[in-house]
CSV table of C-alpha atoms in Angstrom, one decimal:
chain,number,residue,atom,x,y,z
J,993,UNK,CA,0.0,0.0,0.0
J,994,UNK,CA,1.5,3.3,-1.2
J,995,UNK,CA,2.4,5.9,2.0
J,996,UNK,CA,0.5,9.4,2.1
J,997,UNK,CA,4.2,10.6,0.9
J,998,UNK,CA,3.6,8.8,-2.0
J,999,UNK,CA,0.5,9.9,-3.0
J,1000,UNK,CA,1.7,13.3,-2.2
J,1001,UNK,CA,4.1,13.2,-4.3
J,1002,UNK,CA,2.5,11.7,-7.2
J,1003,UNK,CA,-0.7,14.5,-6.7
J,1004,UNK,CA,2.4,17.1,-7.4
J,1005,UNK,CA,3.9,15.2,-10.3
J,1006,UNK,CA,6.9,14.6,-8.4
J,1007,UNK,CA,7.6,11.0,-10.2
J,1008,UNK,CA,11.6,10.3,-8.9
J,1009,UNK,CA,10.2,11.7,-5.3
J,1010,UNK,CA,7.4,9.1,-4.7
J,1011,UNK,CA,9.3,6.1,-6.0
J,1012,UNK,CA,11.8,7.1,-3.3
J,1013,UNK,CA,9.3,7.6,-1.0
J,1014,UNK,CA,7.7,4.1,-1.7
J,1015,UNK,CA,10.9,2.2,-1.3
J,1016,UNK,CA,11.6,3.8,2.0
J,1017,UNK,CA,7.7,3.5,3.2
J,1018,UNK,CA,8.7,-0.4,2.2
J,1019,UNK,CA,11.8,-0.8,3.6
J,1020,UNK,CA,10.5,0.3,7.2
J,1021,UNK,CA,7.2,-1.9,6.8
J,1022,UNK,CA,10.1,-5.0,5.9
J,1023,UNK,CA,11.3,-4.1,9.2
J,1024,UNK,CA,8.0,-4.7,11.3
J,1025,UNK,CA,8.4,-8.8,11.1
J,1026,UNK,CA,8.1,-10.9,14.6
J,1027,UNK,CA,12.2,-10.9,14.3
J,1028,UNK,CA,12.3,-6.8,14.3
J,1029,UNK,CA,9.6,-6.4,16.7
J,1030,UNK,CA,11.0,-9.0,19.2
J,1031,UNK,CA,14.4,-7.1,18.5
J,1032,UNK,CA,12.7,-3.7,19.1
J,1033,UNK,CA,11.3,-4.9,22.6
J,1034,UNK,CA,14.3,-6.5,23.7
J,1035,UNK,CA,16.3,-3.5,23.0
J,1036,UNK,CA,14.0,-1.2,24.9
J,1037,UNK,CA,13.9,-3.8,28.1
J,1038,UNK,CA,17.1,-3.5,28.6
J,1039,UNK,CA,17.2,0.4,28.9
J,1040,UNK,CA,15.0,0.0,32.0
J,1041,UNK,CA,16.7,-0.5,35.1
J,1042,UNK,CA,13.8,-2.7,36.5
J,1043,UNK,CA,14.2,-5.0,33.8
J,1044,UNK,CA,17.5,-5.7,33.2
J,1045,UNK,CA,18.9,-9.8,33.9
């Protein structure tokens, strides 16, 4: 699904603009697997004093 970026750039005829904008709107989705989330949460555990092994 194309980002609001996208669109926005395609509704002003900026062609190169939303094909960048689309590859980096896909390269951060790519990063929302179980493997980057899990990743994510462990990261942010271990900032927390509380939390820490």
């Amino acid at each position: 699904m194309p980002s609001s970026s996208w669109n926005a750039c395609v509704w002003l005829g900026l062609a190169d603009e939303a094909e960048g904008a689309l590859s980096r709107a896909q390269a951060l989705a790519s990063g929302f697997n179980d493997a980057g989330l899990t990743q994510w949460f462990e990261t942010r555990r271990r900032r927390l004093p509380g939390f820490r092994r």
